């Protein structure tokens, strides 16, 4: 995950928490819900980025394994 992605995700989580707290303090249930949703969105983006990175790593490992196999067959 890039630094920009991490920053963007953290920004969503922090802004969401701020909205959630604002909603609790003011008694605005809608604002509180918006904050919770935004915080969950930031967490979901983290998970999605982690999953994408894992898939990319697995694909790279598979390509390397195929290349190694081809090289062994050439010998």
mmCIF file of N, CA and C in Angstrom:
data_model
loop_
_atom_site.group_PDB
_atom_site.id
_atom_site.type_symbol
_atom_site.label_atom_id
_atom_site.label_comp_id
_atom_site.label_asym_id
_atom_site.label_seq_id
_atom_site.Cartn_x
_atom_site.Cartn_y
_atom_site.Cartn_z
ATOM 1 N N UNK A 1 0.859 -1.171 0.000
ATOM 2 C CA UNK A 1 0.000 0.000 0.000
ATOM 3 C C UNK A 1 0.904 1.232 0.000
ATOM 4 N N UNK A 2 0.579 2.164 -0.856
ATOM 5 C CA UNK A 2 1.392 3.367 -0.957
ATOM 6 C C UNK A 2 1.166 4.283 0.247
ATOM 7 N N UNK A 3 2.076 5.195 0.417
ATOM 8 C CA UNK A 3 1.977 6.160 1.509
ATOM 9 C C UNK A 3 0.726 7.018 1.338
ATOM 10 N N UNK A 4 0.425 7.354 0.076
ATOM 11 C CA UNK A 4 -0.763 8.165 -0.193
ATOM 12 C C UNK A 4 -2.036 7.417 0.207
ATOM 13 N N UNK A 5 -2.072 6.120 -0.107
ATOM 14 C CA UNK A 5 -3.231 5.308 0.269
ATOM 15 C C UNK A 5 -3.379 5.237 1.782
ATOM 16 N N UNK A 6 -2.262 5.017 2.470
ATOM 17 C CA UNK A 6 -2.295 4.948 3.933
ATOM 18 C C UNK A 6 -2.800 6.264 4.520
ATOM 19 N N UNK A 7 -2.299 7.370 3.969
ATOM 20 C CA UNK A 7 -2.710 8.681 4.457
ATOM 21 C C UNK A 7 -4.196 8.905 4.205
ATOM 22 N N UNK A 8 -4.649 8.575 2.999
ATOM 23 C CA UNK A 8 -6.057 8.753 2.648
ATOM 24 C C UNK A 8 -6.955 7.918 3.556
ATOM 25 N N UNK A 9 -6.567 6.675 3.805
ATOM 26 C CA UNK A 9 -7.360 5.801 4.664
ATOM 27 C C UNK A 9 -7.376 6.315 6.105
ATOM 28 N N UNK A 10 -6.224 6.755 6.585
ATOM 29 C CA UNK A 10 -6.151 7.306 7.937
ATOM 30 C C UNK A 10 -6.986 8.573 8.050
ATOM 31 N N UNK A 11 -6.979 9.356 6.998
ATOM 32 C CA UNK A 11 -7.765 10.596 6.990
ATOM 33 C C UNK A 11 -9.257 10.273 7.117
ATOM 34 N N UNK A 12 -9.722 9.253 6.396
ATOM 35 C CA UNK A 12 -11.122 8.840 6.506
ATOM 36 C C UNK A 12 -11.445 8.372 7.921
ATOM 37 N N UNK A 13 -10.543 7.598 8.510
ATOM 38 C CA UNK A 13 -10.803 7.082 9.859
ATOM 39 C C UNK A 13 -10.850 8.210 10.889
ATOM 40 N N UNK A 14 -9.915 9.146 10.791
ATOM 41 C CA UNK A 14 -9.868 10.257 11.750
ATOM 42 C C UNK A 14 -11.067 11.188 11.569
ATOM 43 N N UNK A 15 -11.368 11.525 10.319
ATOM 44 C CA UNK A 15 -12.516 12.407 10.060
ATOM 45 C C UNK A 15 -13.809 11.729 10.508
ATOM 46 N N UNK A 16 -13.894 10.432 10.270
ATOM 47 C CA UNK A 16 -15.077 9.689 10.704
ATOM 48 C C UNK A 16 -15.237 9.707 12.207
ATOM 49 N N UNK A 17 -14.134 9.516 12.917
ATOM 50 C CA UNK A 17 -14.191 9.528 14.383
ATOM 51 C C UNK A 17 -14.607 10.915 14.882
ATOM 52 N N UNK A 18 -14.083 11.958 14.243
ATOM 53 C CA UNK A 18 -14.439 13.328 14.644
ATOM 54 C C UNK A 18 -15.934 13.577 14.440
ATOM 55 N N UNK A 19 -16.470 13.146 13.303
ATOM 56 C CA UNK A 19 -17.901 13.314 13.042
ATOM 57 C C UNK A 19 -18.735 12.509 14.035
ATOM 58 N N UNK A 20 -18.257 11.309 14.337
ATOM 59 C CA UNK A 20 -18.979 10.461 15.286
ATOM 60 C C UNK A 20 -19.050 11.134 16.660
ATOM 61 N N UNK A 21 -17.938 11.650 17.112
ATOM 62 C CA UNK A 21 -17.892 12.326 18.412
ATOM 63 C C UNK A 21 -18.753 13.587 18.393
ATOM 64 N N UNK A 22 -18.664 14.337 17.296
ATOM 65 C CA UNK A 22 -19.491 15.539 17.160
ATOM 66 C C UNK A 22 -20.967 15.167 17.263
ATOM 67 N N UNK A 23 -21.344 14.098 16.593
ATOM 68 C CA UNK A 23 -22.734 13.650 16.639
ATOM 69 C C UNK A 23 -23.167 13.248 18.035
ATOM 70 N N UNK A 24 -22.272 12.571 18.774
ATOM 71 C CA UNK A 24 -22.599 12.174 20.148
ATOM 72 C C UNK A 24 -22.768 13.392 21.039
ATOM 73 N N UNK A 25 -21.861 14.350 20.909
ATOM 74 C CA UNK A 25 -21.885 15.543 21.755
ATOM 75 C C UNK A 25 -23.132 16.391 21.484
ATOM 76 N N UNK A 26 -23.480 16.518 20.214
ATOM 77 C CA UNK A 26 -24.619 17.370 19.855
ATOM 78 C C UNK A 26 -25.943 16.614 19.850
ATOM 79 N N UNK A 27 -25.882 15.309 20.017
ATOM 80 C CA UNK A 27 -27.100 14.514 19.985
ATOM 81 C C UNK A 27 -27.632 14.289 18.572
ATOM 82 N N UNK A 28 -26.795 14.522 17.588
ATOM 83 C CA UNK A 28 -27.175 14.360 16.186
ATOM 84 C C UNK A 28 -26.851 12.929 15.749
ATOM 85 N N UNK A 29 -27.860 12.074 15.792
ATOM 86 C CA UNK A 29 -27.673 10.658 15.465
ATOM 87 C C UNK A 29 -27.240 10.465 14.006
ATOM 88 N N UNK A 30 -27.735 11.321 13.123
ATOM 89 C CA UNK A 30 -27.370 11.228 11.713
ATOM 90 C C UNK A 30 -25.871 11.496 11.522
ATOM 91 N N UNK A 31 -25.374 12.539 12.171
ATOM 92 C CA UNK A 31 -23.944 12.886 12.079
ATOM 93 C C UNK A 31 -23.097 11.783 12.701
ATOM 94 N N UNK A 32 -23.561 11.243 13.799
ATOM 95 C CA UNK A 32 -22.847 10.141 14.452
ATOM 96 C C UNK A 32 -22.762 8.942 13.504
ATOM 97 N N UNK A 33 -23.857 8.625 12.833
ATOM 98 C CA UNK A 33 -23.880 7.510 11.890
ATOM 99 C C UNK A 33 -22.970 7.776 10.695
ATOM 100 N N UNK A 34 -22.966 9.030 10.223
ATOM 101 C CA UNK A 34 -22.072 9.388 9.116
ATOM 102 C C UNK A 34 -20.617 9.149 9.514
ATOM 103 N N UNK A 35 -20.288 9.539 10.723
ATOM 104 C CA UNK A 35 -18.922 9.357 11.219
ATOM 105 C C UNK A 35 -18.543 7.898 11.320
ATOM 106 N N UNK A 36 -19.444 7.094 11.841
ATOM 107 C CA UNK A 36 -19.172 5.657 11.939
ATOM 108 C C UNK A 36 -18.970 5.061 10.556
ATOM 109 N N UNK A 37 -19.825 5.465 9.620
ATOM 110 C CA UNK A 37 -19.730 4.944 8.252
ATOM 111 C C UNK A 37 -18.406 5.352 7.605
ATOM 112 N N UNK A 38 -18.010 6.596 7.785
ATOM 113 C CA UNK A 38 -16.755 7.054 7.193
ATOM 114 C C UNK A 38 -15.561 6.331 7.807
ATOM 115 N N UNK A 39 -15.605 6.118 9.120
ATOM 116 C CA UNK A 39 -14.539 5.374 9.778
ATOM 117 C C UNK A 39 -14.458 3.936 9.278
ATOM 118 N N UNK A 40 -15.608 3.305 9.107
ATOM 119 C CA UNK A 40 -15.634 1.942 8.578
ATOM 120 C C UNK A 40 -15.155 1.899 7.135
ATOM 121 N N UNK A 41 -15.469 2.940 6.369
ATOM 122 C CA UNK A 41 -15.012 3.028 4.992
ATOM 123 C C UNK A 41 -13.481 3.075 4.941
ATOM 124 N N UNK A 42 -12.873 3.849 5.822
ATOM 125 C CA UNK A 42 -11.409 3.919 5.887
ATOM 126 C C UNK A 42 -10.806 2.577 6.240
ATOM 127 N N UNK A 43 -11.420 1.887 7.199
ATOM 128 C CA UNK A 43 -10.930 0.557 7.583
ATOM 129 C C UNK A 43 -11.097 -0.437 6.443
ATOM 130 N N UNK A 44 -12.221 -0.349 5.734
ATOM 131 C CA UNK A 44 -12.467 -1.258 4.608
ATOM 132 C C UNK A 44 -11.444 -1.027 3.489
ATOM 133 N N UNK A 45 -11.107 0.242 3.249
ATOM 134 C CA UNK A 45 -10.104 0.534 2.225
ATOM 135 C C UNK A 45 -8.748 -0.043 2.617
ATOM 136 N N UNK A 46 -8.420 -0.007 3.914
ATOM 137 C CA UNK A 46 -7.181 -0.631 4.398
ATOM 138 C C UNK A 46 -7.182 -2.122 4.073
ATOM 139 N N UNK A 47 -8.281 -2.783 4.408
ATOM 140 C CA UNK A 47 -8.382 -4.230 4.174
ATOM 141 C C UNK A 47 -8.292 -4.550 2.691
ATOM 142 N N UNK A 48 -8.975 -3.770 1.867
ATOM 143 C CA UNK A 48 -8.959 -3.986 0.425
ATOM 144 C C UNK A 48 -7.556 -3.792 -0.134
ATOM 145 N N UNK A 49 -6.864 -2.765 0.325
ATOM 146 C CA UNK A 49 -5.491 -2.527 -0.127
ATOM 147 C C UNK A 49 -4.576 -3.669 0.282
ATOM 148 N N UNK A 50 -4.749 -4.159 1.514
ATOM 149 C CA UNK A 50 -3.948 -5.288 1.980
ATOM 150 C C UNK A 50 -4.217 -6.531 1.139
ATOM 151 N N UNK A 51 -5.485 -6.776 0.828
ATOM 152 C CA UNK A 51 -5.846 -7.945 0.025
ATOM 153 C C UNK A 51 -5.274 -7.821 -1.387
ATOM 154 N N UNK A 52 -5.356 -6.640 -1.972
ATOM 155 C CA UNK A 52 -4.819 -6.426 -3.315
ATOM 156 C C UNK A 52 -3.306 -6.647 -3.324
ATOM 157 N N UNK A 53 -2.648 -6.181 -2.304
ATOM 158 C CA UNK A 53 -1.201 -6.367 -2.196
ATOM 159 C C UNK A 53 -0.857 -7.848 -2.068
ATOM 160 N N UNK A 54 -1.639 -8.590 -1.294
ATOM 161 C CA UNK A 54 -1.403 -10.024 -1.133
ATOM 162 C C UNK A 54 -1.605 -10.761 -2.458
ATOM 163 N N UNK A 55 -2.630 -10.385 -3.209
ATOM 164 C CA UNK A 55 -2.873 -11.005 -4.515
ATOM 165 C C UNK A 55 -1.719 -10.696 -5.461
ATOM 166 N N UNK A 56 -1.275 -9.459 -5.449
ATOM 167 C CA UNK A 56 -0.158 -9.064 -6.307
ATOM 168 C C UNK A 56 1.090 -9.865 -5.961
ATOM 169 N N UNK A 57 1.372 -9.990 -4.668
ATOM 170 C CA UNK A 57 2.544 -10.761 -4.238
ATOM 171 C C UNK A 57 2.430 -12.222 -4.660
ATOM 172 N N UNK A 58 1.245 -12.802 -4.508
ATOM 173 C CA UNK A 58 1.040 -14.198 -4.898
ATOM 174 C C UNK A 58 1.214 -14.373 -6.406
ATOM 175 N N UNK A 59 0.707 -13.436 -7.180
ATOM 176 C CA UNK A 59 0.849 -13.504 -8.634
ATOM 177 C C UNK A 59 2.320 -13.409 -9.040
ATOM 178 N N UNK A 60 3.045 -12.522 -8.393
ATOM 179 C CA UNK A 60 4.471 -12.388 -8.686
ATOM 180 C C UNK A 60 5.221 -13.667 -8.329
ATOM 181 N N UNK A 61 4.862 -14.286 -7.203
ATOM 182 C CA UNK A 61 5.483 -15.549 -6.809
ATOM 183 C C UNK A 61 5.184 -16.640 -7.833
ATOM 184 N N UNK A 62 3.947 -16.678 -8.336
ATOM 185 C CA UNK A 62 3.570 -17.680 -9.327
ATOM 186 C C UNK A 62 4.347 -17.482 -10.621
ATOM 187 N N UNK A 63 4.498 -16.235 -11.055
ATOM 188 C CA UNK A 63 5.262 -15.946 -12.272
ATOM 189 C C UNK A 63 6.714 -16.374 -12.090
ATOM 190 N N UNK A 64 7.280 -16.080 -10.932
ATOM 191 C CA UNK A 64 8.659 -16.478 -10.652
ATOM 192 C C UNK A 64 8.801 -18.000 -10.669
ATOM 193 N N UNK A 65 7.833 -18.705 -10.113
ATOM 194 C CA UNK A 65 7.879 -20.165 -10.091
ATOM 195 C C UNK A 65 7.809 -20.737 -11.506
ATOM 196 N N UNK A 66 6.968 -20.157 -12.348
ATOM 197 C CA UNK A 66 6.864 -20.613 -13.738
ATOM 198 C C UNK A 66 8.177 -20.353 -14.475
ATOM 199 N N UNK A 67 8.755 -19.181 -14.277
ATOM 200 C CA UNK A 67 10.035 -18.865 -14.915
ATOM 201 C C UNK A 67 11.108 -19.834 -14.474
ATOM 202 N N UNK A 68 11.149 -20.148 -13.172
ATOM 203 C CA UNK A 68 12.129 -21.111 -12.672
ATOM 204 C C UNK A 68 11.917 -22.482 -13.305
ATOM 205 N N UNK A 69 10.653 -22.886 -13.420
ATOM 206 C CA UNK A 69 10.342 -24.178 -14.026
ATOM 207 C C UNK A 69 10.778 -24.227 -15.476
ATOM 208 N N UNK A 70 10.559 -23.162 -16.221
ATOM 209 C CA UNK A 70 10.963 -23.097 -17.623
ATOM 210 C C UNK A 70 12.475 -23.171 -17.734
ATOM 211 N N UNK A 71 13.160 -22.460 -16.874
ATOM 212 C CA UNK A 71 14.639 -22.488 -16.883
ATOM 213 C C UNK A 71 15.152 -23.893 -16.600
ATOM 214 N N UNK A 72 14.544 -24.608 -15.676
ATOM 215 C CA UNK A 72 14.961 -25.974 -15.356
ATOM 216 C C UNK A 72 14.722 -26.907 -16.533
ATOM 217 N N UNK A 73 13.631 -26.687 -17.266
ATOM 218 C CA UNK A 73 13.327 -27.516 -18.420
ATOM 219 C C UNK A 73 14.307 -27.274 -19.564
ATOM 220 N N UNK A 74 14.838 -26.084 -19.649
ATOM 221 C CA UNK A 74 15.788 -25.755 -20.695
ATOM 222 C C UNK A 74 17.136 -26.460 -20.487
ATOM 223 N N UNK A 75 17.434 -26.800 -19.245
ATOM 224 C CA UNK A 75 18.737 -27.404 -18.926
ATOM 225 C C UNK A 75 18.748 -28.845 -19.179
#
